[in-house]
mmCIF file of C-alpha atoms in Angstrom:
data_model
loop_
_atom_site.group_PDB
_atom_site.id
_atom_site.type_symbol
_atom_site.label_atom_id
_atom_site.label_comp_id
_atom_site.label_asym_id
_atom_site.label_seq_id
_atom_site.Cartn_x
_atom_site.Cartn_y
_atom_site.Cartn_z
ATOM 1 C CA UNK A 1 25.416 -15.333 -4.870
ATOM 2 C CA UNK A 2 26.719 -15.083 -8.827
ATOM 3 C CA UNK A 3 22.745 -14.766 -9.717
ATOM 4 C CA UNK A 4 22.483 -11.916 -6.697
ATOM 5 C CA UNK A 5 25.186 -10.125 -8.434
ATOM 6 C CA UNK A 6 23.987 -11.068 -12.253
ATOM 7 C CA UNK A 7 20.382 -9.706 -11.333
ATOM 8 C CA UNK A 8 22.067 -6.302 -10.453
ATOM 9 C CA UNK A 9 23.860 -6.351 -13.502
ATOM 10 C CA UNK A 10 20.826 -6.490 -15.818
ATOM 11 C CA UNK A 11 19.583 -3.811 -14.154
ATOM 12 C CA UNK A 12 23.009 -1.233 -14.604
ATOM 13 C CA UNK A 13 23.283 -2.852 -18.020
ATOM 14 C CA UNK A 14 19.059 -1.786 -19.160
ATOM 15 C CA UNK A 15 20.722 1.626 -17.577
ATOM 16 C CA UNK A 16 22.922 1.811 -20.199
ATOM 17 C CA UNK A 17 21.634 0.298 -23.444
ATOM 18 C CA UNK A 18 18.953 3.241 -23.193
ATOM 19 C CA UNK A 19 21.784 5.346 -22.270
ATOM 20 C CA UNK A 20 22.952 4.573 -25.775
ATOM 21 C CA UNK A 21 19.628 4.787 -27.596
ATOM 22 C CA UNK A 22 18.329 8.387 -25.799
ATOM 23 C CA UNK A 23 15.621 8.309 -28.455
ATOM 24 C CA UNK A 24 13.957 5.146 -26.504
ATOM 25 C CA UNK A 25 14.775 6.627 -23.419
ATOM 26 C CA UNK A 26 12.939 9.718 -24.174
ATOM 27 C CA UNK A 27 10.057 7.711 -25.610
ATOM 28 C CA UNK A 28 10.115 5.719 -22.514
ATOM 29 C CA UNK A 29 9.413 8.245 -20.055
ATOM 30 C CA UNK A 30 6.386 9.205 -21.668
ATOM 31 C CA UNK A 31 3.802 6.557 -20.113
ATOM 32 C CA UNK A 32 5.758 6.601 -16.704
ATOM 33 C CA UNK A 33 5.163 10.604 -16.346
ATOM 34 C CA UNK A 34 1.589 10.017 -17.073
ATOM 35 C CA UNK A 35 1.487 6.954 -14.575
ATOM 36 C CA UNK A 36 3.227 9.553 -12.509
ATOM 37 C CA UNK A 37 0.744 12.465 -12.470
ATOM 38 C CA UNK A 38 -2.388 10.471 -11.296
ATOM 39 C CA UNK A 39 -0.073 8.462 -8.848
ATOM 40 C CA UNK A 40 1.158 12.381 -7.353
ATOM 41 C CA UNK A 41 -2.372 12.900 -7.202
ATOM 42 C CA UNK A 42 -3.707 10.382 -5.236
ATOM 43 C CA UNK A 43 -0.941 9.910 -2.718
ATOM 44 C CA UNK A 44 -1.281 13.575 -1.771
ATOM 45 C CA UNK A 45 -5.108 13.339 -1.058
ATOM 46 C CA UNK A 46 -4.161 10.508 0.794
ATOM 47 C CA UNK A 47 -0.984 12.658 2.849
ATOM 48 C CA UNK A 48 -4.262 15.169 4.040
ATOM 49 C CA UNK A 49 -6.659 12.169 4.749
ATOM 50 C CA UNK A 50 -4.495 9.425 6.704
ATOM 51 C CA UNK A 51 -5.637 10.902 9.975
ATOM 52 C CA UNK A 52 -9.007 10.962 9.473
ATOM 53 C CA UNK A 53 -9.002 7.374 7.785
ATOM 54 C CA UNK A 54 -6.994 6.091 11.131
ATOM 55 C CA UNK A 55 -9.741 8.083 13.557
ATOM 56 C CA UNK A 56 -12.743 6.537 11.258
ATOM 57 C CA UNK A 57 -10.884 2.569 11.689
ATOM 58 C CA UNK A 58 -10.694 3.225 15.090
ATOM 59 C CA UNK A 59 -13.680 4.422 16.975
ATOM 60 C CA UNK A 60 -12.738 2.449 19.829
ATOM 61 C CA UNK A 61 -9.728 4.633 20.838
ATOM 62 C CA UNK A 62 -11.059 8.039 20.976
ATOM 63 C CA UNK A 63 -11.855 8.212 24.598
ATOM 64 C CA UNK A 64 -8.145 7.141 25.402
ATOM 65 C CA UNK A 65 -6.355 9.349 27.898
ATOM 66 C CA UNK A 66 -3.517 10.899 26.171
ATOM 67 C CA UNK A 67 -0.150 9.616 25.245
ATOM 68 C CA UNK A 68 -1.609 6.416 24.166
ATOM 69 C CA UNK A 69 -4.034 7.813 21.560
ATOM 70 C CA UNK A 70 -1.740 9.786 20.125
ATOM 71 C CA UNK A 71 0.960 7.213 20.217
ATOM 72 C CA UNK A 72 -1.331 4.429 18.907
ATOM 73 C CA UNK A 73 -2.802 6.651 15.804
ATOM 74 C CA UNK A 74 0.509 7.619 14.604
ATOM 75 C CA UNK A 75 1.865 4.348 14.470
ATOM 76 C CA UNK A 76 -1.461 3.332 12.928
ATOM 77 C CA UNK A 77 -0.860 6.252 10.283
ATOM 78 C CA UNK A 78 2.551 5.071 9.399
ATOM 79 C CA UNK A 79 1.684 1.643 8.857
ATOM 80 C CA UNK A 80 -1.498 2.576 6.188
ATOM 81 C CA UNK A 81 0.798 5.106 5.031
ATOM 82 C CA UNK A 82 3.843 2.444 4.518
ATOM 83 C CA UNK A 83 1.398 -0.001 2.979
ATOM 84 C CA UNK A 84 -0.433 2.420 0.555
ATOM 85 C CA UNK A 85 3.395 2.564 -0.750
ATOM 86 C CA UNK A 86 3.959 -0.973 -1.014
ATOM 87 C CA UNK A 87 1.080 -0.670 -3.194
ATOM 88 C CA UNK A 88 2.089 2.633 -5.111
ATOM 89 C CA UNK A 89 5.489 1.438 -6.119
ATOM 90 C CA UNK A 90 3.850 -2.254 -7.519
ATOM 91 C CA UNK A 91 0.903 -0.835 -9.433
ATOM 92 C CA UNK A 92 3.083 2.149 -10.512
ATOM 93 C CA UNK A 93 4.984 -0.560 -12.954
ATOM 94 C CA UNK A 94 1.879 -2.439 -13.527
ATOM 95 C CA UNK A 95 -0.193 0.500 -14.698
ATOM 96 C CA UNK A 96 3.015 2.299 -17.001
ATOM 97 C CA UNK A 97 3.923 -1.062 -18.356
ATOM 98 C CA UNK A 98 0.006 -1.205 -19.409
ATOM 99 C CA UNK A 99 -0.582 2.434 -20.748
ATOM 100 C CA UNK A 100 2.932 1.895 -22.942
ATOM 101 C CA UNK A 101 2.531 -1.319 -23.853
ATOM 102 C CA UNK A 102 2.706 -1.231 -27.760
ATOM 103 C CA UNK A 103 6.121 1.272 -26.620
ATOM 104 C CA UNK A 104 7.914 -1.033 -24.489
ATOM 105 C CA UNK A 105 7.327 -4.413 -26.770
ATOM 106 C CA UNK A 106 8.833 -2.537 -29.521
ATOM 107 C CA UNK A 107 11.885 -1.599 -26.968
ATOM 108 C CA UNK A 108 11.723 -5.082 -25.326
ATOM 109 C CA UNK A 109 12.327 -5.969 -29.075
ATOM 110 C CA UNK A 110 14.923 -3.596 -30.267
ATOM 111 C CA UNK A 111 16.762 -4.736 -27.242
ATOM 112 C CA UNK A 112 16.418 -8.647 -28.476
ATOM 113 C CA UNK A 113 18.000 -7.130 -31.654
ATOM 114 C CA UNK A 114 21.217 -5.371 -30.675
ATOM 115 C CA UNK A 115 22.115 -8.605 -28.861
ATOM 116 C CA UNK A 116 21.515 -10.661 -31.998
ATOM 117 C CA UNK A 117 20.028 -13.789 -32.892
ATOM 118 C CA UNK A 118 16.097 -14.295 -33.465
ATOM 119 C CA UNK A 119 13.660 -11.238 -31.919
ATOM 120 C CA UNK A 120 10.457 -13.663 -30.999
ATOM 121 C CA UNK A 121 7.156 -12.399 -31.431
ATOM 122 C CA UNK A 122 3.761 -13.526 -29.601
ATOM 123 C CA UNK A 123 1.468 -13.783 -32.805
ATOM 124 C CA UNK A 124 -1.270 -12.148 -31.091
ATOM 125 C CA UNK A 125 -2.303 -9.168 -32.256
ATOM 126 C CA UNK A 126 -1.962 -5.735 -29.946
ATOM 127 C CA UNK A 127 -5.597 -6.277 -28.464
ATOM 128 C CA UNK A 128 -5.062 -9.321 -27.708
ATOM 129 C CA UNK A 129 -1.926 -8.497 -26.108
ATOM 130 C CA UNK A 130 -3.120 -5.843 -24.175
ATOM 131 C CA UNK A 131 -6.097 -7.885 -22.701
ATOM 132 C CA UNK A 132 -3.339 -10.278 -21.731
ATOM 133 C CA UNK A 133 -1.826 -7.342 -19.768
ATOM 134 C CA UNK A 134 -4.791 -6.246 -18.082
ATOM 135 C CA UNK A 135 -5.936 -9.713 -17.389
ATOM 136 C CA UNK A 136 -2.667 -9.918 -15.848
ATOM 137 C CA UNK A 137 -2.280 -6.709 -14.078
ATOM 138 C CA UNK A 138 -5.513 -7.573 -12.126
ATOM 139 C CA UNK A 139 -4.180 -10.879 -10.839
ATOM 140 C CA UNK A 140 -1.117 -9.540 -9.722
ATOM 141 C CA UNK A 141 -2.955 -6.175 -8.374
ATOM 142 C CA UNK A 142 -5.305 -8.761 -5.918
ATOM 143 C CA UNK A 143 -2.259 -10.311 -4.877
ATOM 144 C CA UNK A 144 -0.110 -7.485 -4.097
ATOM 145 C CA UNK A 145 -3.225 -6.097 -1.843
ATOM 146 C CA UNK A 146 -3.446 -9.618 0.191
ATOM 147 C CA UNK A 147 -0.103 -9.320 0.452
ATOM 148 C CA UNK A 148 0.023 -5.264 1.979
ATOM 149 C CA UNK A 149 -2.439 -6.660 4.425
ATOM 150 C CA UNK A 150 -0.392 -9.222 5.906
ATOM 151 C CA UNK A 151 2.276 -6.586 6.209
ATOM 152 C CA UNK A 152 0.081 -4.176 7.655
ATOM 153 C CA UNK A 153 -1.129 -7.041 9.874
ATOM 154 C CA UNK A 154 2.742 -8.269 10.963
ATOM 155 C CA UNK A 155 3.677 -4.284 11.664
ATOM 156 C CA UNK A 156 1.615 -4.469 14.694
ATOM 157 C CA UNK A 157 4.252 -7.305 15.926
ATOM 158 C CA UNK A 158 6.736 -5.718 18.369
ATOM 159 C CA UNK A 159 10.215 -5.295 17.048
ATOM 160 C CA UNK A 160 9.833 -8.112 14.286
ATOM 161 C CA UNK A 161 7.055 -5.566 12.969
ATOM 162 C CA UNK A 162 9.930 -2.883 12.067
ATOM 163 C CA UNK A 163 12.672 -5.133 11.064
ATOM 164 C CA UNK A 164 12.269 -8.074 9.889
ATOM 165 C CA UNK A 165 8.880 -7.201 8.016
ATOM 166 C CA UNK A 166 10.056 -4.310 5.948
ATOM 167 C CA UNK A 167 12.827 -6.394 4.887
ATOM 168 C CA UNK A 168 10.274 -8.925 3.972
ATOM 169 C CA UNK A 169 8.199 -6.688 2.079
ATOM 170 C CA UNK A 170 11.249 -5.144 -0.001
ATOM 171 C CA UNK A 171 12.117 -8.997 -1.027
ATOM 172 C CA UNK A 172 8.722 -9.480 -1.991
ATOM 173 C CA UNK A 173 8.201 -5.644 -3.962
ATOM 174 C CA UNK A 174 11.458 -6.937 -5.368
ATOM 175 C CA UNK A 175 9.835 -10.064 -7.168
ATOM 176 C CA UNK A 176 6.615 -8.446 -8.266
ATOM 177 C CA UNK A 177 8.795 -5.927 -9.593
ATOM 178 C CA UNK A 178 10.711 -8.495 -12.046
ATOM 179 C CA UNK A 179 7.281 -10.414 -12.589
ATOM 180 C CA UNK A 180 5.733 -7.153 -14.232
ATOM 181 C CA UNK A 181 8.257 -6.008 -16.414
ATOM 182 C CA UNK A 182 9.934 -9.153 -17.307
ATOM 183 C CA UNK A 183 5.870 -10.194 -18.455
ATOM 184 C CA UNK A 184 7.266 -8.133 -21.908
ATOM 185 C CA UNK A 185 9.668 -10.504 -23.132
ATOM 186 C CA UNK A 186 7.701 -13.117 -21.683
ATOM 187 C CA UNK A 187 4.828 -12.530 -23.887
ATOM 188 C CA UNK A 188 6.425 -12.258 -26.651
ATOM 189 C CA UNK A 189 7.931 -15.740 -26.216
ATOM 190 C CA UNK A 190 4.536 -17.371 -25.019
ATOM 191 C CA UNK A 191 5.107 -17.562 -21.607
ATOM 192 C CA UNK A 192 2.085 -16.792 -19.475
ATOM 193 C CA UNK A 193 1.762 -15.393 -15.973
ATOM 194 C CA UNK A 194 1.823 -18.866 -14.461
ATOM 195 C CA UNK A 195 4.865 -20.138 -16.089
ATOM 196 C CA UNK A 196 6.198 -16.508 -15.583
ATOM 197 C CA UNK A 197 6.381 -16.876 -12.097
ATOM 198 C CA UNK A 198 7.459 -20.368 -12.422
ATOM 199 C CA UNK A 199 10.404 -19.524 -13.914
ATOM 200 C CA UNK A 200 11.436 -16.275 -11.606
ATOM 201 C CA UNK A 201 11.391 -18.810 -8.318
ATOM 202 C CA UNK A 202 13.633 -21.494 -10.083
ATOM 203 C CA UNK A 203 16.551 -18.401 -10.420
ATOM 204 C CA UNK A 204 15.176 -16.955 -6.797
ATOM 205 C CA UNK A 205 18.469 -14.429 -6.607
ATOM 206 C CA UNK A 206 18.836 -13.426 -10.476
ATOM 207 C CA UNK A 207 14.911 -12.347 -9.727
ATOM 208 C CA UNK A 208 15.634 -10.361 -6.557
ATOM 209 C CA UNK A 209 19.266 -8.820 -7.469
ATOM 210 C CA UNK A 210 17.511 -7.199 -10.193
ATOM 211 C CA UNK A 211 14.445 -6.043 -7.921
ATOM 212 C CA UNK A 212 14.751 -5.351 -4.690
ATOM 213 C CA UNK A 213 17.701 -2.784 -5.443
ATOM 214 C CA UNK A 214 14.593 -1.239 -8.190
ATOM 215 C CA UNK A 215 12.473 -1.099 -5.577
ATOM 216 C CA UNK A 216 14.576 0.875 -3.314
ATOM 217 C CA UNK A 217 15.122 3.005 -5.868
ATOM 218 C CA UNK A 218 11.766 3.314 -6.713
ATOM 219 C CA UNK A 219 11.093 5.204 -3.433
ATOM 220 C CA UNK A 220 13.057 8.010 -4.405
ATOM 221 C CA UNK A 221 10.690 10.565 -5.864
ATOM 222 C CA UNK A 222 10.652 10.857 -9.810
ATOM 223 C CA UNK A 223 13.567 8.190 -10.002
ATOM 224 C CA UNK A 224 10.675 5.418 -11.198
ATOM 225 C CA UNK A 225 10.298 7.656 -14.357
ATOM 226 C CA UNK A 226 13.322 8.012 -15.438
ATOM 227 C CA UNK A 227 14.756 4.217 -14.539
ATOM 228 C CA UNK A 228 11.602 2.619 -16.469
ATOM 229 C CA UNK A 229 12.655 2.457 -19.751
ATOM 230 C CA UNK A 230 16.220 1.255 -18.768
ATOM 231 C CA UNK A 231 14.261 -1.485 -16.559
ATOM 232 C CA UNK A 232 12.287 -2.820 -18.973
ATOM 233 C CA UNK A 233 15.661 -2.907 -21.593
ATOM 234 C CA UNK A 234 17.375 -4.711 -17.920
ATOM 235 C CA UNK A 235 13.937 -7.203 -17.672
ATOM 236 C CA UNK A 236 14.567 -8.312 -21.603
ATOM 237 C CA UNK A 237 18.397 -9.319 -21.284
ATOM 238 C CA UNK A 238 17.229 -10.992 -18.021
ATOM 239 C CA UNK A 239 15.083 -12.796 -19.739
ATOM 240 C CA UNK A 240 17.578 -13.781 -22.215
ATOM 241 C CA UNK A 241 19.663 -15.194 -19.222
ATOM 242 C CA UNK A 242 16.323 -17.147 -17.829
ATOM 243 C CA UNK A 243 15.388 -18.909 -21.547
ATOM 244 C CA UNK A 244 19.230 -19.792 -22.196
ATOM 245 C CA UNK A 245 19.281 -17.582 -25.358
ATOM 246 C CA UNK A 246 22.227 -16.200 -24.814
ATOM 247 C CA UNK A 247 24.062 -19.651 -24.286
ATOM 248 C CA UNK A 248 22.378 -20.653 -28.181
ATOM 249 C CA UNK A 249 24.207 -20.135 -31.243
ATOM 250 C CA UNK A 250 22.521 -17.526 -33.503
ATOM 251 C CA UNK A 251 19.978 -18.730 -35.825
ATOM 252 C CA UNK A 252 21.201 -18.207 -39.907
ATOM 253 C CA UNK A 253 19.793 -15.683 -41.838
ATOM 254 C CA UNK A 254 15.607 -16.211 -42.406
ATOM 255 C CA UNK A 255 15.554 -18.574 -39.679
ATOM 256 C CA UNK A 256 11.583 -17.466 -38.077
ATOM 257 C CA UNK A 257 12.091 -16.302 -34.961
ATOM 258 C CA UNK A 258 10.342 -18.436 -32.825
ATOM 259 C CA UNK A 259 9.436 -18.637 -29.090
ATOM 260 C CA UNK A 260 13.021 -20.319 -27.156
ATOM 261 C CA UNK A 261 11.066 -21.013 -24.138
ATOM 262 C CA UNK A 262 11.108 -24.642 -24.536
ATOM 263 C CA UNK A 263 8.524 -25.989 -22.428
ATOM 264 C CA UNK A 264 7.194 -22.950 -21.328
ATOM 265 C CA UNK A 265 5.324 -21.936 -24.568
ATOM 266 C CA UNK A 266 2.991 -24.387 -23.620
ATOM 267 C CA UNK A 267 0.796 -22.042 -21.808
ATOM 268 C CA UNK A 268 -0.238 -19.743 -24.454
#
């Protein structure tokens, strides 16, 4: 339960290092209210098209004698409607983390700095880091969407569909989450997608504490814009915590600063 509580604790403690550096905070906001506008956009064509999505899936139902039609549409509409969330608040991150990229490395690395000791660097230059991160963004994108349709699928279950299952799918948001904005620091160390996730299930807790709450914020309207650049600052001194960095003595003076992944830099 110490890496529940230590995950949470990144997260307040992002809060506040761009607390004390407003200039990256302001920066930081930038991308996300971009990200933000075409997001607005879409989920309110979608608020004035649910219905007639649901009536299209369902041909079937339309000679049903009322309650049930009505009954079985509306729960129909708040499960698409539930899951088109599940995917908002994922690709949200994914899509601002992408459009401010070249922002939120130089953050990810300012943040590396105040805490001392070497600030690694990937090598690769901002192309090839940004393929990376679309490359990326599309794996995690296909998953995210196999995954909303197993918890569209399990909503239909009685009673385990509207308990169990949304606690499920938080847990889960919670991880993709710290997989996309951790994916940073990561880089910048050489740690791939693969290893990435490798990494977040061996410290299962420190991952979620820091996510899950994130993602319940995240449903709050505007709250995602103003909590990303703190979250990515939270994501880099997590990341500190997963490569033992912090445990290492600081390297002296013109030491490179090299990838401390160990074994993980491997995979670039």
């Amino acid at each position: 339960m110490r890496d529940l509580a230590s995950g949470f604790g990144y997260l307040l403690e992002g809060q506040r290092w761009v607390a004390r550096h407003g200039r990256w905070w302001g920066f930081g906001m930038i991308p996300a209210l971009i990200t933000l506008v075409g997001y607005t956009a879409a989920l309110v064509a979608l608020f004035f098209w649910t219905d007639d999505v649901i009536a299209w899936a369902t041909p079937f139902a339309d000679d049903w004698s009322s309650p049930w039609l009505g009954v079985f549409r509306g729960a129909l509409s708040l499960l698409f409607a539930a899951t088109c969330l599940f995917l908002a608040v994922i690709s949200f991150t994914a899509v601002t983390l992408l459009v401010g990229q070249p922002f939120y490395e130089s953050l990810s690395e300012q943040v590396d700095r105040s805490e001392g000791g070497a600030v690694p660097e990937s090598g690769l230059s901002v192309w090839a880091e940004l393929w990376i991160g679309l490359r990326e963004a599309i794996a995690l994108l296909i998953r995210v969407t196999l995954w909303s349709l197993l918890w569209f699928a399990l909503g239909f279950v009685p009673a385990v569909g509207q308990t169990v299952v949304p606690a499920l799918a938080f847990c889960v948001t919670g991880f993709f989450l710290t997989e996309e904005l951790t994916s940073i620091a990561l880089l910048r160390r050489g740690v791939l997608l693969k290893d990435r996730r490798r990494m977040l299930r061996s410290r299962r807790l420190l991952t979620l504490g820091f996510g899950v709450p994130l993602a319940l914020l995240y449903l709050i309207p505007l709250v995602a814009v103003f909590l990303m650049p703190g979250a990515v600052a939270g994501a880099t001194l997590l990341v500190r915590d997963l490569t033992g960095e912090d445990d290492e003595p600081a390297p002296s003076q013109g030491e490179t600063a090299s990838g401390p992944a160990g074994a993980f830099n491997g995979a670039s």
